Amino acid sequence: MIRFNLTEEQIAFLKEIFHEEEIVQKVLKSEEDFAFLVDVDTKIDFMDFLEDAAVDFMDKEQEATAKTRRLEEIRDSIYYQTN
């Protein structure tokens, strides 16, 4: 199992933007006091999802938007905590 933490703001952002995404909801349901405990496959799927979503939020000139930067921040935080 993999354990990582997110801030209250990061959790709120994920809940707001991805309230219907299965992988996000699976991760969010594992929360206990801002800490998450997920299996390796779920972590990999979640990280892949965050990376794809960050690209999807880029503007038409392929520049990062605020949402892109926020998703990259979350992805990087999880990466540094788990590797």
Tab-separated table of C-alpha atoms in Angstrom:
chain	number	residue	atom	x	y	z
A	1	MET	CA	0.000	0.000	0.000
A	2	ILE	CA	1.082	3.539	-0.766
A	3	ARG	CA	0.480	6.443	1.620
A	4	PHE	CA	0.510	10.136	0.710
A	5	ASN	CA	-0.951	13.384	1.988
A	6	LEU	CA	-2.742	16.222	0.246
A	7	THR	CA	-3.697	19.619	1.573
A	8	GLU	CA	-7.279	20.569	2.284
A	9	GLU	CA	-7.201	22.905	-0.733
A	10	GLN	CA	-5.907	20.168	-3.030
A	11	ILE	CA	-8.635	17.796	-1.881
A	12	ALA	CA	-11.322	20.452	-2.376
A	13	PHE	CA	-10.002	21.162	-5.888
A	14	LEU	CA	-10.158	17.479	-6.866
A	15	LYS	CA	-13.657	17.129	-5.427
A	16	GLU	CA	-14.865	20.211	-7.299
A	17	ILE	CA	-13.333	19.482	-10.695
A	18	PHE	CA	-13.539	15.680	-10.825
A	19	HIS	CA	-16.652	14.842	-8.820
A	20	GLU	CA	-17.674	12.227	-11.427
A	21	GLU	CA	-14.309	10.633	-12.248
A	22	GLU	CA	-14.123	7.080	-10.928
A	23	ILE	CA	-10.373	6.972	-10.225
A	24	VAL	CA	-10.456	10.303	-8.391
A	25	GLN	CA	-13.411	9.222	-6.287
A	26	LYS	CA	-11.688	5.921	-5.472
A	27	VAL	CA	-8.657	7.806	-4.144
A	28	LEU	CA	-10.729	10.420	-2.307
A	29	LYS	CA	-12.721	7.708	-0.534
A	30	SER	CA	-9.493	6.411	1.019
A	31	GLU	CA	-8.889	9.729	2.805
A	32	GLU	CA	-8.416	9.894	6.533
A	33	ASP	CA	-7.254	13.240	7.972
A	34	PHE	CA	-5.775	14.423	4.641
A	35	ALA	CA	-3.862	11.137	4.249
A	36	PHE	CA	-4.572	8.574	1.557
A	37	LEU	CA	-3.757	4.885	1.511
A	38	VAL	CA	-4.078	3.211	-1.893
A	39	ASP	CA	-2.638	0.177	-3.636
A	40	VAL	CA	0.140	0.549	-6.183
A	41	ASP	CA	-2.114	0.082	-9.213
A	42	THR	CA	-4.525	2.761	-7.993
A	43	LYS	CA	-1.649	5.171	-7.412
A	44	ILE	CA	-0.319	4.568	-10.932
A	45	ASP	CA	-3.775	4.992	-12.477
A	46	PHE	CA	-4.359	8.168	-10.458
A	47	MET	CA	-0.989	9.666	-11.437
A	48	ASP	CA	-1.654	8.867	-15.115
A	49	PHE	CA	-5.090	10.451	-14.822
A	50	LEU	CA	-3.656	13.629	-13.253
A	51	GLU	CA	-1.052	13.920	-15.989
A	52	ASP	CA	-3.622	13.488	-18.778
A	53	ALA	CA	-6.040	15.907	-17.117
A	54	ALA	CA	-3.305	18.533	-16.748
A	55	VAL	CA	-2.674	18.377	-20.498
A	56	ASP	CA	-6.413	18.567	-21.204
A	57	PHE	CA	-6.643	21.856	-19.287
A	58	MET	CA	-3.923	23.588	-21.342
A	59	ASP	CA	-5.130	26.531	-23.373
A	60	LYS	CA	-5.320	26.609	-27.173
A	61	GLU	CA	-1.693	27.809	-27.399
A	62	GLN	CA	-0.674	24.780	-25.307
A	63	GLU	CA	0.219	26.988	-22.354
A	64	ALA	CA	-0.468	25.869	-18.813
A	65	THR	CA	-3.606	27.224	-17.194
A	66	ALA	CA	-4.213	27.602	-13.453
A	67	LYS	CA	-5.923	24.204	-13.442
A	68	THR	CA	-2.976	22.634	-15.269
A	69	ARG	CA	-0.534	24.029	-12.722
A	70	ARG	CA	-2.725	22.883	-9.822
A	71	LEU	CA	-2.911	19.331	-11.161
A	72	GLU	CA	0.843	19.268	-11.745
A	73	GLU	CA	1.362	20.452	-8.166
A	74	ILE	CA	-0.797	17.606	-6.838
A	75	ARG	CA	0.909	15.032	-9.073
A	76	ASP	CA	4.382	16.253	-8.086
A	77	SER	CA	3.502	16.223	-4.396
A	78	ILE	CA	2.342	12.611	-4.592
A	79	TYR	CA	5.410	11.642	-6.621
A	80	TYR	CA	7.854	13.147	-4.110
A	81	GLN	CA	6.078	11.523	-1.177
A	82	THR	CA	5.951	8.065	-2.715
A	83	ASN	CA	9.249	7.688	-4.592
